[in-house]
Backbone as a ProteinNet text record, in pm:
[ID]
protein_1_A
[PRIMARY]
XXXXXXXXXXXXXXXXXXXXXXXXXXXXXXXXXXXXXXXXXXXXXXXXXXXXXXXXXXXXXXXXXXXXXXXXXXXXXXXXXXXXXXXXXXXXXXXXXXXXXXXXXXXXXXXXXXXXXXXXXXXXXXXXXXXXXXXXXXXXXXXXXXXXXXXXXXXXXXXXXXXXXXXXXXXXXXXXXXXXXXXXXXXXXXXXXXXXXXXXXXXXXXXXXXXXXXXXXXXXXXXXXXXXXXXXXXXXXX
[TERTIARY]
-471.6	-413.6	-522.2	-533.9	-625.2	-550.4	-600.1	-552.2	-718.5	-826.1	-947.7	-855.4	-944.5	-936.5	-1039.2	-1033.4	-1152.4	-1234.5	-1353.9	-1472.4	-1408.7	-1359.4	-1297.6	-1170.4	-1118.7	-998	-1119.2	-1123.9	-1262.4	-1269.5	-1391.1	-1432.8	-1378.3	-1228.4	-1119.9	-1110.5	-1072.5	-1077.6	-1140.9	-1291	-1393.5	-1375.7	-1418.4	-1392.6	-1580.8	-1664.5	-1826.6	-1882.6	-1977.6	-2033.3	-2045.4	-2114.9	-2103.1	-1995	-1901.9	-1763	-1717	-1725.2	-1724.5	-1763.6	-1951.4	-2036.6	-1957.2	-1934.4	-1940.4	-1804.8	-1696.3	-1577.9	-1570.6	-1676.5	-1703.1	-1802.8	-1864.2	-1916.4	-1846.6	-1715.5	-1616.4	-1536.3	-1492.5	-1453.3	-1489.8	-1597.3	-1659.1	-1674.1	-1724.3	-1722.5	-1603.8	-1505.1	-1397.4	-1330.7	-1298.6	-1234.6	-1088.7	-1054.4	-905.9	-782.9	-703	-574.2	-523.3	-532.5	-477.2	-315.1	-254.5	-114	-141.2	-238.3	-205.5	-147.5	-70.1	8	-30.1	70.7	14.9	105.9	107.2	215.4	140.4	214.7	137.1	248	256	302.8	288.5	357.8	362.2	447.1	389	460.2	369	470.5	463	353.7	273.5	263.6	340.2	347	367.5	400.1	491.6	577.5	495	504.8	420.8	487.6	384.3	418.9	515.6	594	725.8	697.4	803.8	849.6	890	743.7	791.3	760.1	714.7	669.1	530.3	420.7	238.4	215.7	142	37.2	-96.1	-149.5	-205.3	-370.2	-488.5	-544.2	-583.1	-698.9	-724.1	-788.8	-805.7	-892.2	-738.8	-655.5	-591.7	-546.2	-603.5	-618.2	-530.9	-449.6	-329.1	-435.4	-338.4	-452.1	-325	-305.8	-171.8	-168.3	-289.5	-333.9	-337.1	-272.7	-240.2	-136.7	-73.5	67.1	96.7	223.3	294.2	282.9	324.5	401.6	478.6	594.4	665.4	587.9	526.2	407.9	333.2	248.7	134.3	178.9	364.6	412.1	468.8	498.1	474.2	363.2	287.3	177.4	92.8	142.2	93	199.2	307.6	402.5	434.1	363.2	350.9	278	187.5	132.2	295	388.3	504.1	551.1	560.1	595.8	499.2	421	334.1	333.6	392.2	318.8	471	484.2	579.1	549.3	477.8	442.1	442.7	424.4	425.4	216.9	173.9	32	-37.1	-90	-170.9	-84.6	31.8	80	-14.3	40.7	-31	-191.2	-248.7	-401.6	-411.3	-365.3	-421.1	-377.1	-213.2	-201.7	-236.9	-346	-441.5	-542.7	-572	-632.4	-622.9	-455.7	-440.1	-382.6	-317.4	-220.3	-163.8	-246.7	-173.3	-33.3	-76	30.1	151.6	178.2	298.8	378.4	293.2	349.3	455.8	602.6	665.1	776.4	752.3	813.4	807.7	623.6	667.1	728.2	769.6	796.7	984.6	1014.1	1131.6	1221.8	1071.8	1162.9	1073.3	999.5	935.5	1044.4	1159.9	1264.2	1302.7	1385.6	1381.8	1282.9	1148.4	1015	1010.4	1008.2	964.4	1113.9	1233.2	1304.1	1343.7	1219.6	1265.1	1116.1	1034	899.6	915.2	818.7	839.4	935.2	1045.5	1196.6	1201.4	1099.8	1104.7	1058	1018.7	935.4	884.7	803.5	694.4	549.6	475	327	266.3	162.1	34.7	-67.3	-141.3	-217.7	-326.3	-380.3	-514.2	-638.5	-559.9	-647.2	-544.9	-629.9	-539.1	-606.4	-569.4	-565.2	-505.7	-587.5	-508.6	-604.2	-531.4	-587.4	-710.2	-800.9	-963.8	-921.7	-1002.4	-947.1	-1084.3	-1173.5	-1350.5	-1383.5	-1512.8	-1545.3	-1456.8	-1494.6	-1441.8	-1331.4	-1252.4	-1138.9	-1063.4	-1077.9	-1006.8	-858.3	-771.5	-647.9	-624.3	-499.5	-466.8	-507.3	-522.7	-546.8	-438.8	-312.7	-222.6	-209.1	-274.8	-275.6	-311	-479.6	-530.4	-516.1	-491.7	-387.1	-352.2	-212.9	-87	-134.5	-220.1	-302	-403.2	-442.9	-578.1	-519.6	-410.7	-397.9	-383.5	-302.7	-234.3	-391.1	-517	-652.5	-658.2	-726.8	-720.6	-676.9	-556.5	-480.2	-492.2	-540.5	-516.9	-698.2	-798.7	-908.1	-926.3	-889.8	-914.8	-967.6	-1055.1	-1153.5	-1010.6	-997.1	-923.5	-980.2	-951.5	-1010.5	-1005.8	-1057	-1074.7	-1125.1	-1159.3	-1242.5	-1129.4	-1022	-978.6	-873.6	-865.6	-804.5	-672	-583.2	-483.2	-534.7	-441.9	-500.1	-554.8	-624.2	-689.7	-566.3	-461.5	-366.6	-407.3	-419.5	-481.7	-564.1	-690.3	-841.9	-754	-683	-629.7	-538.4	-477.1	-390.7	-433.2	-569.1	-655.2	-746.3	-757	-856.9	-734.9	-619.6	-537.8	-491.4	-469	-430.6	-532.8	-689.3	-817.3	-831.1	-782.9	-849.1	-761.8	-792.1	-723.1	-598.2	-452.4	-335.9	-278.7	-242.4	-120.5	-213.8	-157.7	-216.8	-121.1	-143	-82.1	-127.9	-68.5	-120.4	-52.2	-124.3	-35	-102.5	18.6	-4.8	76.8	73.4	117.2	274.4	382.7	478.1	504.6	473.3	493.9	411.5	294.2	247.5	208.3	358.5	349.6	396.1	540.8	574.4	450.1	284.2	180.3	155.3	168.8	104	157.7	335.4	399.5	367.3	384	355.1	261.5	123.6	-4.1	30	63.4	91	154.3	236.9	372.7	446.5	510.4	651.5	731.8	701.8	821	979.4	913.1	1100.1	1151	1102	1173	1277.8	1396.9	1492.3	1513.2	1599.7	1598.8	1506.9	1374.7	1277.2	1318.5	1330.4	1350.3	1253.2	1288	1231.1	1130.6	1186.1	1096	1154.4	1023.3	1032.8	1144.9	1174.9	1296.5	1252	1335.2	1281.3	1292.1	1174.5	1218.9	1103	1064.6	897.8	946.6	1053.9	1059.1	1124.9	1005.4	1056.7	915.5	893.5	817	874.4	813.5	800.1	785.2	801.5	743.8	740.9	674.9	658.2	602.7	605	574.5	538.3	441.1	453	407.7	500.7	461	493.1	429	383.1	429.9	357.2	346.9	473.8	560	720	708.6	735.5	747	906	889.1	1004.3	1036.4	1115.9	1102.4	1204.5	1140.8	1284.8	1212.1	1312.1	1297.4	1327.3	1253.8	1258	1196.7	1345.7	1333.5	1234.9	1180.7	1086.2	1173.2	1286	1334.3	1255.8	1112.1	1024.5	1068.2	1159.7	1162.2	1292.8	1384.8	1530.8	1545	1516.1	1560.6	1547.9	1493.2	1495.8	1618.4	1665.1	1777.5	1787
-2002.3	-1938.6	-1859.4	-1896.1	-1833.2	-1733.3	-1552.7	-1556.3	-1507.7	-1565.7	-1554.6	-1502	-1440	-1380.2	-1434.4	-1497	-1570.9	-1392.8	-1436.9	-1337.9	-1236.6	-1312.9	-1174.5	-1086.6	-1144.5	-1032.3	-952.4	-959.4	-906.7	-778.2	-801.1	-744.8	-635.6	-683.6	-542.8	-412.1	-515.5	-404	-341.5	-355.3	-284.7	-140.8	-83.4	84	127.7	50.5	80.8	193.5	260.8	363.6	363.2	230.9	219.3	280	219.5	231	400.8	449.4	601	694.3	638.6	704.9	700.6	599.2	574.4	620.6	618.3	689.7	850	883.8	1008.3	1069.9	999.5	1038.8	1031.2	965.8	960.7	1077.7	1115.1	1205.2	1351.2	1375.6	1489.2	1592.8	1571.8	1665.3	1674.4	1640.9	1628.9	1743.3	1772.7	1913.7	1908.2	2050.5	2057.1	1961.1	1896.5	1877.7	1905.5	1875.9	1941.9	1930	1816.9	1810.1	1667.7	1593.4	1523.4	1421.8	1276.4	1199.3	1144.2	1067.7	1007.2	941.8	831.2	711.6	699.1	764.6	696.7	634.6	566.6	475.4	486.4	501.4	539	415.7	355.7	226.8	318.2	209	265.5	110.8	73.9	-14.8	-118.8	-245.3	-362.7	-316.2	-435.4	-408.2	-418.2	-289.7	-295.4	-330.1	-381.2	-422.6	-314.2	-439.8	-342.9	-449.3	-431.6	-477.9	-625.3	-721.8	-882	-935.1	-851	-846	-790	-848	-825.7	-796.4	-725.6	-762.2	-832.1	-882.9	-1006.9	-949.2	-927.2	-930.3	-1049.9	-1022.2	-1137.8	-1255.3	-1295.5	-1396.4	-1476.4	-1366.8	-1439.9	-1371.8	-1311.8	-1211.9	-1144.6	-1114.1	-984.9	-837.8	-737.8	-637.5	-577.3	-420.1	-397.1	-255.3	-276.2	-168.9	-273.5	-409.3	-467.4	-492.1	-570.5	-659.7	-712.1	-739.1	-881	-929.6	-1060.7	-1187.3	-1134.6	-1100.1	-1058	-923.7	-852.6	-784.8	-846.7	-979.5	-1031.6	-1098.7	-1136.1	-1203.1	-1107.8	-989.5	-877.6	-891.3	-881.6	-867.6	-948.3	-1054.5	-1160.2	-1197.1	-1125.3	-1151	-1029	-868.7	-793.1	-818.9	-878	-912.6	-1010.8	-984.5	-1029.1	-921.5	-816.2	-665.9	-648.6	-693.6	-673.1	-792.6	-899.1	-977.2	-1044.9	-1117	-1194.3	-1301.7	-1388.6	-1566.3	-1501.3	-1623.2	-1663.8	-1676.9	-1686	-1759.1	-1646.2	-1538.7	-1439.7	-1379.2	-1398.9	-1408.9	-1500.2	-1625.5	-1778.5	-1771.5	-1732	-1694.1	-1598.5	-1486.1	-1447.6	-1474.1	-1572.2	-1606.8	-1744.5	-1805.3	-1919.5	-1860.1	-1773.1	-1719.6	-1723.3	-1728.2	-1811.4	-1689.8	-1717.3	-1618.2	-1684.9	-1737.7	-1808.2	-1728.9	-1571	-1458.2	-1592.1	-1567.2	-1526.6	-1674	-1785.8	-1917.6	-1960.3	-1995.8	-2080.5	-1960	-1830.6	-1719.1	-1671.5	-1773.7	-1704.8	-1820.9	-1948	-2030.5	-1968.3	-1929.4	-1869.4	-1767.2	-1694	-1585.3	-1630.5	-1748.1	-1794.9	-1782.6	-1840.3	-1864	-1703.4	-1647.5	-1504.6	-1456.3	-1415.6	-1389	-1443	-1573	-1607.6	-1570.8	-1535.6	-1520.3	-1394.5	-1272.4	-1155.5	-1106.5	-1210.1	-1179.4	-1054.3	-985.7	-907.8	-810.4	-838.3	-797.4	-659.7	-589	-460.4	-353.7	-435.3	-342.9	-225.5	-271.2	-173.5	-203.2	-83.3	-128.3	-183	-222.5	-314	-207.1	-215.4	-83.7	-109.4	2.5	-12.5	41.5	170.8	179.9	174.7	117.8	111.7	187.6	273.3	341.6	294.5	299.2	278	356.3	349.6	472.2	430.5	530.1	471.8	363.3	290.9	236.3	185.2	244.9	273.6	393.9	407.7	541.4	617.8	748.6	864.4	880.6	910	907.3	824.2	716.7	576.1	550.6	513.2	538	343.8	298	131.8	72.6	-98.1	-127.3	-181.5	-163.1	-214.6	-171.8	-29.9	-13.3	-102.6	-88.9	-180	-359.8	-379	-518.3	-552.5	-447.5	-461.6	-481.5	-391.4	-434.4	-513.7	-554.1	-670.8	-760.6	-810.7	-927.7	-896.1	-793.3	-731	-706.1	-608	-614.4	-723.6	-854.2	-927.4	-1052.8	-1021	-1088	-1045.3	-872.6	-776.3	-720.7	-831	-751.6	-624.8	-542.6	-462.8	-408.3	-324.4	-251.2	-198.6	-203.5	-116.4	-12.9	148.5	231.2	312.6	295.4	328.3	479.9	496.7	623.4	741.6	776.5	871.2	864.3	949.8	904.1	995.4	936.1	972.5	1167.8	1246	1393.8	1450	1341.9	1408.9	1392.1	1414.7	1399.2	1467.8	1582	1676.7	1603.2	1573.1	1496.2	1370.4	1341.7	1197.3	1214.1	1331.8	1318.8	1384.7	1460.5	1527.2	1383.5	1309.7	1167.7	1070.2	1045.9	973	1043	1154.9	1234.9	1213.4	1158.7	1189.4	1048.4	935.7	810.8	759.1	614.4	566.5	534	534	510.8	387	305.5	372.5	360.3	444.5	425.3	404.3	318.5	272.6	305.5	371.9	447	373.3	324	278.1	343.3	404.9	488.3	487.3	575.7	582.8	652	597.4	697.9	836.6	867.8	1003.5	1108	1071.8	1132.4	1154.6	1042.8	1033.2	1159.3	1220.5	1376.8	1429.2	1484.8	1546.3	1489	1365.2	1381.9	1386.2	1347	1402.4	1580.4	1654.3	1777.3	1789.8	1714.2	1804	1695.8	1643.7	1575.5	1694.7	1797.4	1888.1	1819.7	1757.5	1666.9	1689.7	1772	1759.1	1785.3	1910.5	1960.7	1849.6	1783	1697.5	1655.1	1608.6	1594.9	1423	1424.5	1284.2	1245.1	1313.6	1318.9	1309.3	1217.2	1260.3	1357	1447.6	1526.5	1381	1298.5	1234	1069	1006.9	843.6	792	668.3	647.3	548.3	475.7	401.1	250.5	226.5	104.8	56	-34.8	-79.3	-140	-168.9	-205.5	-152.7	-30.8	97.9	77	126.6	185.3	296.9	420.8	563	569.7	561.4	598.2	736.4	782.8	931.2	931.1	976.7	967.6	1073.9	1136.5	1264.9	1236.9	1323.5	1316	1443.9	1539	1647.1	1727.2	1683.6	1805.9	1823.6	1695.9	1732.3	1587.3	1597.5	1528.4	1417.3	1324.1	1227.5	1136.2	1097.8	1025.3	915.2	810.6	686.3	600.5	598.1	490.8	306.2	247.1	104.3	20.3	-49.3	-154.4	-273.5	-336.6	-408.3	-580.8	-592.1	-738.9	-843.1	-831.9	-966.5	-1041.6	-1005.1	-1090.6	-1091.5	-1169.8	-1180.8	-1079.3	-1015.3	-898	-769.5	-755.9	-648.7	-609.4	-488.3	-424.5	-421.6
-1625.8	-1507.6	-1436.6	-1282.6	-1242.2	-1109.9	-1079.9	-934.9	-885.7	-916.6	-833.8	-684	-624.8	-511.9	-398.4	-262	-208.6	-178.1	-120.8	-79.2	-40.3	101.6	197.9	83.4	33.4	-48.7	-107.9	-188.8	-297.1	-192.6	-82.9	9.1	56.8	130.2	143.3	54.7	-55.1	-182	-264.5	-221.1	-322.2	-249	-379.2	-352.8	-372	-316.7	-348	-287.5	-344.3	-292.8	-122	-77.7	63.2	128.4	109.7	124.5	141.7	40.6	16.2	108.2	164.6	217.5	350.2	366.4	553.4	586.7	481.9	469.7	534.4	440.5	399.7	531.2	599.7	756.7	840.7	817.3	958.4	944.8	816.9	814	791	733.6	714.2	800.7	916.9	1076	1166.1	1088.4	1169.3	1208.8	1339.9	1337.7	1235.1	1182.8	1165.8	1213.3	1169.4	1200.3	1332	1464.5	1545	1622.8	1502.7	1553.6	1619.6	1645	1744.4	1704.1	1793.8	1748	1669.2	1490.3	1449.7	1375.7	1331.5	1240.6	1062.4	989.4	833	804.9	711.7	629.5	513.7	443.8	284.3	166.6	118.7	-12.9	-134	-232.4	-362.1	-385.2	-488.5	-524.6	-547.9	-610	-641.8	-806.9	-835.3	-988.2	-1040.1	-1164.3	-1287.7	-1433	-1504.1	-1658.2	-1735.9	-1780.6	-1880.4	-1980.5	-2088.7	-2172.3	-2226.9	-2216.7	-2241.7	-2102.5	-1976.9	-1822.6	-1819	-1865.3	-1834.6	-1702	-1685.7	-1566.4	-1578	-1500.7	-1442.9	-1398.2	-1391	-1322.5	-1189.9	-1156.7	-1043.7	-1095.1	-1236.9	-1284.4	-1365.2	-1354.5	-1454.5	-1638.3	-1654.7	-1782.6	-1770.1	-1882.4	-1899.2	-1890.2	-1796.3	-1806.9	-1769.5	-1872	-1824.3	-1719.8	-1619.5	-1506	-1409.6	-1411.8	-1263.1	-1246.2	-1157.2	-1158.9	-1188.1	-1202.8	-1280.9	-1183.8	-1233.6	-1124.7	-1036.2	-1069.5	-921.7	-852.4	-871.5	-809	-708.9	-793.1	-680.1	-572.3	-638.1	-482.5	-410	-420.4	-331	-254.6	-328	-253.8	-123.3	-197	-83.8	49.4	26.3	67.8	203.3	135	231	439.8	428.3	550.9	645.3	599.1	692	711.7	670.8	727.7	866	869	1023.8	1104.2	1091.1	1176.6	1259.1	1336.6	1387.9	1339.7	1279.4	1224.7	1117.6	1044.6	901.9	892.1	957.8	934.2	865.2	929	851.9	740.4	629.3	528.1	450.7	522.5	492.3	437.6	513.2	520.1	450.2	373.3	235.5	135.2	98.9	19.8	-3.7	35.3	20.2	-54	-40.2	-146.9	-281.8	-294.9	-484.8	-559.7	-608.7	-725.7	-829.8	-919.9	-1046.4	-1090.2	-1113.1	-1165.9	-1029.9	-924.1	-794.1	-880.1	-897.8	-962.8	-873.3	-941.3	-864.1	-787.8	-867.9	-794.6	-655.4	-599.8	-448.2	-430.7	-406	-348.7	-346.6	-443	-450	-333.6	-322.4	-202.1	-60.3	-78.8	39.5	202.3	116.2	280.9	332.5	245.4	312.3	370.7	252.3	344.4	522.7	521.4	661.3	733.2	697.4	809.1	821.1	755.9	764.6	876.9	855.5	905.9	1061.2	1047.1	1137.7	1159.7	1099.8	1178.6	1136.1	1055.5	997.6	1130.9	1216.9	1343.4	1274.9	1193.2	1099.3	1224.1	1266	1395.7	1264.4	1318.5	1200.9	1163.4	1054	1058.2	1068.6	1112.9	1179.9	1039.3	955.2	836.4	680.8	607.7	488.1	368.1	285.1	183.7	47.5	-65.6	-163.4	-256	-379.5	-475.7	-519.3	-562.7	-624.9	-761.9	-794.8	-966.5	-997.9	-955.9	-953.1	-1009.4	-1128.3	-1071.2	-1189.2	-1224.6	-1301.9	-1306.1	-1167.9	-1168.7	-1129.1	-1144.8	-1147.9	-1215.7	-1140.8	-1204.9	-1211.6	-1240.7	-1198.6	-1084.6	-1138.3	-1024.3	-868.7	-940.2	-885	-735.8	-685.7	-515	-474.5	-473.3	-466.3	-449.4	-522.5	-592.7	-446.5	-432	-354.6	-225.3	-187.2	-23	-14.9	-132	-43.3	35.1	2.5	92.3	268	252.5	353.1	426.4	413.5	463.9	505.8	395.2	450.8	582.5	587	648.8	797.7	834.1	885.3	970	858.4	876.7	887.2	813.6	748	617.7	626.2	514.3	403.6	293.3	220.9	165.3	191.7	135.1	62.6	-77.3	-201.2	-268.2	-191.7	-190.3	-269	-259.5	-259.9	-415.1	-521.6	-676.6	-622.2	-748.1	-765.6	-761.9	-734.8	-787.8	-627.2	-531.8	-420	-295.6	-332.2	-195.3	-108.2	-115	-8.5	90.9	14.7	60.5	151.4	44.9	125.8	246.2	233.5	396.5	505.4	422.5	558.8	633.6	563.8	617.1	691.6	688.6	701.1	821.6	872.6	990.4	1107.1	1042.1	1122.7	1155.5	1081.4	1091.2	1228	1209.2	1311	1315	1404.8	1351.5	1426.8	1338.9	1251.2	1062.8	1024.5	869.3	799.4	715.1	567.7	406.9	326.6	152	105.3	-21.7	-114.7	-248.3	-290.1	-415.8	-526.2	-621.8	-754.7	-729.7	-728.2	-701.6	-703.3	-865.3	-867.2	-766.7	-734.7	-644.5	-513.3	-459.1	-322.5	-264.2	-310.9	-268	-241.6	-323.4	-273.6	-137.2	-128.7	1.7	119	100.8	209	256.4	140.2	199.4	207.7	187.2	245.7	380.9	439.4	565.2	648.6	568.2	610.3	682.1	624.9	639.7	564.4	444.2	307.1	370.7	488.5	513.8	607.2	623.4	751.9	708.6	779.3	779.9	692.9	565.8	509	425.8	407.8	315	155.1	66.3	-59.6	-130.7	-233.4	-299.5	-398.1	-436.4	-496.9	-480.1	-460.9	-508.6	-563.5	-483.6	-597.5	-658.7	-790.7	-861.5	-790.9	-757.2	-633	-568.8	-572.7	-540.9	-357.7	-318.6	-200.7	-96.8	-103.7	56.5	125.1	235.5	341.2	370.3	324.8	401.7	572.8	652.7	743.6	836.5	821	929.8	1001.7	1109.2	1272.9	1355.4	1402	1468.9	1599.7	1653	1845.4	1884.1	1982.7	1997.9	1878.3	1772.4	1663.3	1639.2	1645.8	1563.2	1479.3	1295.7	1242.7	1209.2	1221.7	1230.9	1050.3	996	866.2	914.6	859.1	856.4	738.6	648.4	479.5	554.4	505.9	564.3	455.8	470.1	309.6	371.5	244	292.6	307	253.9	211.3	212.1	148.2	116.5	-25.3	-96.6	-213.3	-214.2	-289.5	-332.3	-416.8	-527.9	-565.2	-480.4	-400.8	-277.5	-238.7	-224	-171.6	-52.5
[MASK]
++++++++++++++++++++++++++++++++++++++++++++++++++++++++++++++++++++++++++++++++++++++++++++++++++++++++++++++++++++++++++++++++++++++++++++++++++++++++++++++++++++++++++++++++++++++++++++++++++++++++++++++++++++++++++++++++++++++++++++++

């Protein structure tokens, strides 16, 4: 079983020093926060390994810090939350997912007739947790958005570990919007409130147990907005 990843996936998702640096110059001189408009996007990762259910790396190897099967067809499956066609889906899941097997072909029909219909904007920067490096947590963020980069041309950026919400929603306020995180559940609440969104209206106190939401928060003159938006890319999806 192989899910090799072509160049460009790879590419999205390296979290390399480069990566870091040039990260780390866009944001470094940045003035303060000043309220101005901005769209993040907040997902949890892609399903992780339970009980008699492995995760998968990208070669193919049980590694139980990636996704399962129904994970990687999340994953490949996400780039229909942005697009109106089916093609740039298409075009990173040519890329290959031994793990997705005959499971994507399964929720293939819903997928294409939900395509788009989430009126989720496309993102312009994508975030996912470091899984490089000292403080390296799973690789499953990661995982969950390469395709979506890919598909999207977009850099995925790695730079930031589980623990730095702060770091991470001061860079995500500064970058370009709309932005998209994909993180570790339990510690998505940190970064709603370093966003200061926690009080907004409809906000859960915490994650629910549920791999297929989109967070979305929205600010326009410095008033924060929340709306929860199911993703319906797979048949077990609510």
């Amino acid at each position: 079983m192989s899910l090799a990843l072509a160049t460009p996936l790879v590419a999205a998702g390296c979290g390399g020093s480069s990566n870091k640096q040039s990260a780390s110059a866009s944001t470094s001189g940045a003035p303060p926060d000043s309220g101005r408009d901005a769209t993040i996007m907040i997902i949890r990762h892609g399903e992780k390994p339970s009980s008699g259910d492995p995760g998968f790396d990208e070669t193919g190897k049980q590694d139980k810090k990636s996704l399962t099967r129904q994970g990687w067809e999340r994953s490949h499956a996400l780039p229909r939350l942005f697009a109106r066609t089916t093609s740039t889906a298409g075009s990173a899941s040519s890329a290959g997912s031994a793990a997705a097997g005959s499971a994507s072909s399964a929720g293939s029909a819903r997928s294409a007739s939900t395509a788009g219909s989430a009126g989720l904007p496309r993102p312009l920067t994508l975030y996912a947790a470091a899984d490089q490096g000292p403080h390296a947590g799973a690789h499953r963020m990661r995982q969950t958005v390469t395709p979506l980069g890919a598909a999207l041309h977009v850099q995925v950026n790695t730079e930031f570990a589980e623990g730095e919400e702060k770091e991470l929603a001061a860079a995500a306020l500064a970058a370009a919007s709309p932005v998209l995180i994909c993180w570790e559940h339990s510690k998505i609440p940190a970064i709603v409130e370093a966003l200061g969104a926690a009080q907004v209206a409809g906000v859960p106190e915490e994650w629910p147990d549920r791999f297929d939401l989109v967070w979305m928060f929205t600010r326009r003159a410095g008033t924060w907005t929340f709306k929860p938006v199911p993703q319906h890319l797979l048949p077990s999806d609510a």
